[in-house]
Amino acid sequence: MQSELVQKYLREDRLPHIWCPGCGHGVIMHAVIRAIDNLKLDPEKVCIVSGIGCSSRASGYMNFNTLHTTHGRALAFATGVKMSQPDLHVIVLTGDGDTSAIGGNHLIHAARRNIDITTITFNNNIYGMTGGQYSPTTPYMDFGTTAPYGNIDNSFDLCDLAKGAGASYVGRATAYHAVQLAKIIESAISNKGFSFVEAVSSCPTYYGRKNKKGDAVNMMKTLKDMYVDIKIAEKKPELADGKIIFGELYNNPQDEYTDKYQKIIDMLKKEN
Amino acid sequence: MQSELVQKYLREDRLPHIWCPGCGHGVIMHAVIRAIDNLKLDPEKVCIVSGIGCSSRASGYMNFNTLHTTHGRALAFATGVKMSQPDLHVIVLTGDGDTSAIGGNHLIHAARRNIDITTITFNNNIYGMTGGQYSPTTPYMDFGTTAPYGNIDNSFDLCDLAKGAGASYVGRATAYHAVQLAKIIESAISNKGFSFVEAVSSCPTYYGRKNKKGDAVNMMKTLKDMYVDIKIAEKKPELADGKIIFGELYNNPQDEYTDKYQKIIDMLKKEN
Amino acid sequence: MSKKYEIRLTGSGGQGLILAGIILADASLMQGINAIQSQSYGPEARGGASKAEVIISTEEINYPKVQQCDLLLCLTQKSYNEYIATLKNDGILVVDDSIEMTEISSATIYRLPILQTANEELKKPMVANIISLGAITKILNLVKEEMVLKAVLNRVPPGTDLINTTAFNKGVSLIK
Amino acid sequence: MSKKYEIRLTGSGGQGLILAGIILADASLMQGINAIQSQSYGPEARGGASKAEVIISTEEINYPKVQQCDLLLCLTQKSYNEYIATLKNDGILVVDDSIEMTEISSATIYRLPILQTANEELKKPMVANIISLGAITKILNLVKEEMVLKAVLNRVPPGTDLINTTAFNKGVSLIK
Amino acid sequence: MNKNIKLLQGNEACVEGALAAGMEFFAGYPITPSTEIAEISAQKLPAIGGHFIQMEDEIAGMAATLGGSLTGKKSMTATSGPGFSLKQENIGYGCIAEIPCVIVNVQRGGPSTGLPTSPAQSDIMQAKWGTHGDHPVIALYPNSVQEIFTTTVDAFNMAEKYRTPVILLLDEIIGHMREKIDLSIVDSLEIIDRKRPSCTPEEYKAYQADEDLIPPMADFGSGYRYHVTGLMHDETGFPSNNSKVAHQLMHRLMDKIDKNVEDIVKYEEYMLEDAEIAFVAFGATSRAAKEAIDNLRKKGIKIGLFRPITIWPSPQKQLLALSEKVNTIIVAEMNMGQYTYEVERIAAKNCNVEFYGRVDGQPINPDELMKFAEEVLL
Amino acid sequence: MNKNIKLLQGNEACVEGALAAGMEFFAGYPITPSTEIAEISAQKLPAIGGHFIQMEDEIAGMAATLGGSLTGKKSMTATSGPGFSLKQENIGYGCIAEIPCVIVNVQRGGPSTGLPTSPAQSDIMQAKWGTHGDHPVIALYPNSVQEIFTTTVDAFNMAEKYRTPVILLLDEIIGHMREKIDLSIVDSLEIIDRKRPSCTPEEYKAYQADEDLIPPMADFGSGYRYHVTGLMHDETGFPSNNSKVAHQLMHRLMDKIDKNVEDIVKYEEYMLEDAEIAFVAFGATSRAAKEAIDNLRKKGIKIGLFRPITIWPSPQKQLLALSEKVNTIIVAEMNMGQYTYEVERIAAKNCNVEFYGRVDGQPINPDELMKFAEEVLL
Amino acid sequence: MGMPKKVFVNKEWCKGCGICVAFCPKNVLELKNGLIDIARPEDCIKCGQCELRCPDYAIFLKEAPENE
Amino acid sequence: MGMPKKVFVNKEWCKGCGICVAFCPKNVLELKNGLIDIARPEDCIKCGQCELRCPDYAIFLKEAPENE
Ligand SMILES: Cc1ncc(C[n+]2csc(CCOP(=O)(O)OP(=O)(O)O)c2C)c(N)n1
Ligand SMILES: Cc1ncc(C[n+]2csc(CCOP(=O)(O)OP(=O)(O)O)c2C)c(N)n1
Ligand code: SF4
Ligand code: SF4
Ligand code: SF4
Ligand code: SF4
């Protein structure tokens, strides 16, 4: 027996999922379906696209039109889907490595075009699927199997990157802040344009173990402690000291790409 | 007979270059050698890396260690050069398409690492080499052969993109503002870290013709009119109205990547 | 009787010779004669010598590239120097009269004031291609003049019909 | 006389069976006996049944994968169910005594309180692998106990020598 | 003049063929000598309500093309060597996920940037082996503007019929030349659309093949929710590590092509009836071969041409038959002997196989082929 | 115990071999089942003053590897199928620009993401044909941990000697298994370094080959300024469209390999003296074949193994000789018959060529090979 | 109005991560043999924290007749 | 101190874009048959604008004996 939401939106026969005990990815996927449910989207018109990684396995569990692509290319496939069939709600579920390492170019270009795709990056600060190599979001001097002496790369702030590249909606929340996360995903999907959500996850198996972050419960608590709601931070900045802000970070609706293309089509129709 | 600078730094036997009459690229390459000359860099220790495009042909004309790579990959090759031989001054000369379309990912990652490479993008707002397709910097609703009804893509501000990704030095100047351009390139090379220079060029052959921008002389004049020095803009903002700012846009030195790696090497040496 | 002409039009980048080639091919098709047009790409396409090729034939055309020219047009010294060797011994050479020629024995040579006509008489340097076309049409005497003129008018920008018609006729009249 | 054992160690993801396999291979090499160790990768590696293989042989080993087990260790019900069929008819089965077994006729069976010893006696669940290793060493009677123990101490984290020695000896003593 | 007779460039004919076949989506990235295909698509697609997008690179171009096809739109991309290399990973994805689409490669001189504006035929083997792992391949190679049009239609038809990416090989010569095309054939073209499910969404298993080995394919958004993955998968489309499942999928993917070779293989035979020696050539080179043959025939040499239009799967049966008939096969190609490998494999047990090639950016011309054939005959 | 005897994983032995050969730079991107090679390089390189970098993707990994080699550092990258596909464009660059380096591909099940943790041998043809355009290829494929070590050294040596990228093929089985290695050979290894210019910088023409067809290569920064390009180029290294130049360069690139086949081709023969039937197999499968042979021999069947260690260029001479000796060659490979094409091409005129394959993620085991051989014999 | 809610578990999906146990404000839950167990159902206040946080959808609230 | 400077041209490299002509503050330069020509050398003030702006390095100032 399952919860109604799970029955409605997930492929029960594909569960339990492959994620490790306590992995934050499951919580994030739950938030995604709550957001979809709240928005009352027609499931037939929802297309979930993912790349390759633990996080990207999400597409297989979700009962929509689902597309599990190649590593890093989710947004490029998604762009083809959206461009050729603009009436679909296209949602990309991806990992930090998938979106921002190998897939970084597709991220900035989809953002630049402001094409109506919602990208949700499950950011666990590591490559989980391949066993714990550092990713572009691994914090400075943290460890990964390919950073045995500490990671000397600066890490991306994915939200800044997406905003800088042109996303018209940007938000962040963590697997701990699951209620807020669902809300942000809801707003992101509602934005007609390119929306980016950093969903901070936790990987107790690799990132946690390599960096002595304790067990899954501990890592959830760390998320609670490390992140502060932007609304609180705005009211009481002292509470945000040394913490990372989450919430709706940017919301600036702009003309959407497929809409603009439609105008060309309409113009040519008139001409003929 | 040639000017001394040309004799000293260019491969005379490869000239005249393939660029069209009045193409801004030649002016920019001139600024690069003036900057190198002012800095008195040892030419043996300078490595120029480029991708593919009209602009990327620059490497072949410059009398240094020169590497003309594949389309979009100049920064990835350059990273290998710099990482394996940190005492080289690595300068990447590239086009807007080369750096920011196919090469966008390498740009943001090189910037993120703050590896000591100076990237100079010859931005002519078009793919010149392939005959005038729109690029990620083609202004909104301008024309390209693949944008016959006007370009609906938003264009990147390359300087913002580089800065957002982590570049520690960012500057811009135009082929018209050739003196300032050389100065900015000089500062960029001096910065130990990732430096990005947008060198605004002009392509009378494709961009100019497609968009009715007049002849080469006209396009040079347009650069003069459209861009304003940041120092002037700061003093008299009204002069900057509707114009694009050039100059040193960001200068924030940070620990450099190969230096940080050297510390690991040194640490391990001590341990043994 | 089957007739086949391999024609190479050479000059500099901006002279519109590719268009001339296309027009000649167009006209041939209109008249039911086979034609293939091709051109050289590459850095040379940016200034420097430019080359357009047309093969017209009453039979099927297999190999699409010009091997040895039956007719060679040269509008610049540079292109003349580069391509003169590709002309058949008994071929036809059409050169602008500004070009200094080396000795050629057996070719039929038409040395015509094409550029001068365009620049000075018509004051439109860009119609040199159409003038050339007129001359070539007349020389070949295979595709009908009215077909070529029709093809010209199909391809040139609107509003330039008159000048191009004039240019074409000028070209025709340069021959004899 | 040539001897070759194909050994498969099965259980769940976190039980350290791959390490056990490596240690056994290590010890074999120390004694001049050939050994190859391999393991299954894949989603199964994350929880679920886990499998490590070791082939040890006094001769050269060609095929590196276990085909039919001479000795099968099962520490969980799941792994028992999955791999029991791969045991040779006359093979050796070492199972934890928490496992419910189906009928097996011809195999030599050692039903041992491995997990219990680890959990309750030694209060260190993670040494179940070393206990198993002790038992297997004793059963096989090919690689010397001291070699295996030495190999254990080479591979385990510093500061855990004592507990692992105890565990190994416990394992040895489980046999008879 | 017949209104249907036009002078078209090869690349242009490719777009016209694609539109005639029902193309509604094009995603690509410019590269010489294929760029006109993108440019003309950009111009024509919105006029019919279709969509064109210039992606950030070729990888994205390939990905978007596959994405477009999943929504039910016939999709195409076009490129040349360097871009074809970049597309390889996602071509493999298209093969295993069985997503119909057409990938045009207008070949130029390689390797690497090579001779970017010169013709070559040196991606023949890459078309078959470019992506990792075994996978089904259909690659077609026309030799005239007219045939570019019809073969582009064939490419779409085969892609749709067999649910697989189809590679359309051109070369710089035929892509850029302008030639006569008779568009009156448009009315009589057979256009094939992918088989869509006839069952209910509940019954639909996205990768359950019918007897013809092809699973019906539902458009994303059409009421059949299903999963698409590049992992090995079972009939439902969901990933599986089961070795039987993997075996079945791999064999079905290959069989759906292999068992339909008769339908897929297209070729032309020219003057082979009494030939003692035969050229095997395709694309621009086959036109040089024809001219050479015409000339050699005049000299009384019994020579002909076998021209594979379907390059992959290779016309194995026909080549074998040819090898039993002639003494020598000369494979002429603008490369260092790629298809020659395949012809040798099939034919070398029966006849002499010679290779004539060029990799200097120049087309192979009739004269050199005549000379070579005459030398071989000595 | 001999201190030099160690239990090493295949991937580990690859790194040890690389270090023994002089590797100083590694740039890559993680992918199963090759990741350990990156991980161990990350750990070991800085300790010897070398450099490791994890790039943003495999394209960048390949590019950086080539960049590293240009500064004179022996450089390596490692990947598996999907990453190998992505590296193809820049592999072609390495070939035409003649930049020595080693590219390891630890093969897993394809196409696409396929069976990412299962073994396969299905990138055999991609190793030769994966990039566009004709290009020289050396690909080596060891079958034991010991041999992974020595073959990695060979790979570096050949890369340096012939100034070309060398592909080292492994498979998941041998990459991940742990086996005995005797490191005492380290002292007796022959290590080859690229030929550097002996002339003055003024005289140096970067692509002017010596009689051995190899141009001396100067390190960037060492006082010889020169130009490197992926365009067709002349002896000076600068681009040229001249067809003679192109012809010469292409033929020299191929000849430098073809004319040294004797040196490059390595192989093992096992029980072939009196064999009437022979397996051709490599990597993990060759080990199954050996075991099958031992068993079949016991039954009195005259069977042996030919194991190419150098996969490309293929040991054509040896395979031809084999085909003249045996009645049947069975090519056994974990794919759908890739090397079989090559063996057929060479051998089919002389003997029967059979293929035995698997693409289900399972290793080919000795039993099935025995059964197959026995069936073939019937 | 629906029936009152009750907490349910699906042991087949539970991976024993302990997150629900840790975040249950009323200490209702426990791990038993490494899997979730509703140790003190009577203390449950139906706050839904367990459902919200379980990464495996193995625990959730659902309407159910009071004494099922 | 060096010799006085003079403006030089390299016609082989000049592509006749006219940029130097347009930006010469003293109107020293002209295009002749599509190539650069120093029409009024006597007016040259050695400002170097032509050298700075020529995309083809076809015009530049160089020290030279006054009456070369
Ligand atoms: C082209 C390619 N390169 C590399 C890989 C190997 N790979 C699979 S997933 C992955 C990283 C996953 O990390 P992330 O996207 O952060 O997701 P996570 O697993 O951490 O959820 C990598 C490198 C691949 N499958 N394909
Ligand atoms: C992989 C690959 N894709 C495409 C091309 C074709 N190509 C060559 S240059 C170029 C664009 C050049 O534009 P830009 O970088 O802006 O330089 P510009 O020519 O305008 O100076 C393209 C698309 C290529 N050579 N390789
Ligand atoms: S490896 Fe990490 S990210 Fe992947 S499922 Fe396990 S905990 Fe989650
Ligand atoms: S095409 Fe444009 S960018 Fe290229 S050389 Fe000509 S003017 Fe410059
Ligand atoms: S949170 Fe879920 S998976 Fe974790 S212990 Fe509780 S019920 Fe089990
Ligand atoms: S700027 Fe240079 S290229 Fe242009 S006209 Fe003057 S001298 Fe000639």
GROMACS .gro file of N, CA and C and ligand atoms in nm, chain A residues 18-25 54-55 124 126-129 201-207, chain D residues 46, ligand 3:
model
   77
   18ILE      N    1   1.665   0.291  -0.654
   18ILE     CA    2   1.802   0.240  -0.632
   18ILE      C    3   1.883   0.326  -0.536
   19TRP      N    4   1.825   0.436  -0.491
   19TRP     CA    5   1.905   0.527  -0.409
   19TRP      C    6   1.938   0.464  -0.273
   20CYS      N    7   2.052   0.497  -0.223
   20CYS     CA    8   2.100   0.442  -0.096
   20CYS      C    9   2.008   0.484   0.019
   21PRO      N   10   2.017   0.411   0.128
   21PRO     CA   11   1.943   0.450   0.247
   21PRO      C   12   1.978   0.594   0.287
   22GLY      N   13   1.877   0.674   0.303
   22GLY     CA   14   1.900   0.810   0.352
   22GLY      C   15   1.944   0.910   0.248
   23CYS      N   16   1.950   0.870   0.123
   23CYS     CA   17   1.989   0.963   0.017
   23CYS      C   18   1.882   1.071   0.000
   24GLY      N   19   1.925   1.194  -0.011
   24GLY     CA   20   1.830   1.304  -0.022
   24GLY      C   21   1.747   1.305  -0.149
   25HIS      N   22   1.792   1.231  -0.249
   25HIS     CA   23   1.723   1.236  -0.379
   25HIS      C   24   1.576   1.197  -0.369
   54CYS      N   25   2.286   0.918  -1.029
   54CYS     CA   26   2.187   0.867  -0.936
   54CYS      C   27   2.059   0.949  -0.950
   55SER      N   28   2.073   1.079  -0.939
   55SER     CA   29   1.960   1.171  -0.946
   55SER      C   30   1.880   1.152  -1.074
  124ASN      N   31   2.417   1.717  -0.473
  124ASN     CA   32   2.476   1.647  -0.357
  124ASN      C   33   2.626   1.671  -0.348
  126ILE      N   34   2.871   1.601  -0.531
  126ILE     CA   35   2.960   1.490  -0.563
  126ILE      C   36   2.903   1.414  -0.682
  127TYR      N   37   2.987   1.334  -0.747
  127TYR     CA   38   2.936   1.237  -0.843
  127TYR      C   39   2.900   1.111  -0.765
  128GLY      N   40   2.772   1.089  -0.745
  128GLY     CA   41   2.732   0.971  -0.670
  128GLY      C   42   2.745   0.843  -0.752
  129MET      N   43   2.688   0.846  -0.870
  129MET     CA   44   2.676   0.724  -0.949
  129MET      C   45   2.810   0.656  -0.975
  201SER      N   46   2.078   1.826  -0.202
  201SER     CA   47   2.055   1.688  -0.161
  201SER      C   48   2.167   1.644  -0.068
  202SER      N   49   2.168   1.518  -0.031
  202SER     CA   50   2.282   1.470   0.046
  202SER      C   51   2.311   1.327   0.007
  203CYS      N   52   2.438   1.297  -0.003
  203CYS     CA   53   2.484   1.165  -0.042
  203CYS      C   54   2.563   1.108   0.075
  204PRO      N   55   2.493   1.036   0.164
  204PRO     CA   56   2.567   0.983   0.278
  204PRO      C   57   2.672   0.880   0.236
  205THR      N   58   2.647   0.811   0.126
  205THR     CA   59   2.736   0.702   0.087
  205THR      C   60   2.874   0.750   0.044
  206TYR      N   61   2.878   0.848  -0.040
  206TYR     CA   62   3.010   0.892  -0.089
  206TYR      C   63   3.055   1.025  -0.030
  207TYR      N   64   2.975   1.128  -0.055
  207TYR     CA   65   3.019   1.258  -0.005
  207TYR      C   66   3.028   1.255   0.147
  766ARG      N   67   2.515  -0.136  -0.453
  766ARG     CA   68   2.455  -0.046  -0.354
  766ARG      C   69   2.348  -0.118  -0.277
 1791SF4     S1   70   2.552   0.718  -0.407
 1791SF4    FE1   71   2.491   0.903  -0.298
 1791SF4     S2   72   2.364   1.015  -0.444
 1791SF4    FE2   73   2.378   0.804  -0.517
 1791SF4     S3   74   2.198   0.702  -0.432
 1791SF4    FE3   75   2.366   0.669  -0.288
 1791SF4     S4   76   2.350   0.835  -0.142
 1791SF4    FE4   77   2.226   0.891  -0.317
   0.00000   0.00000   0.00000
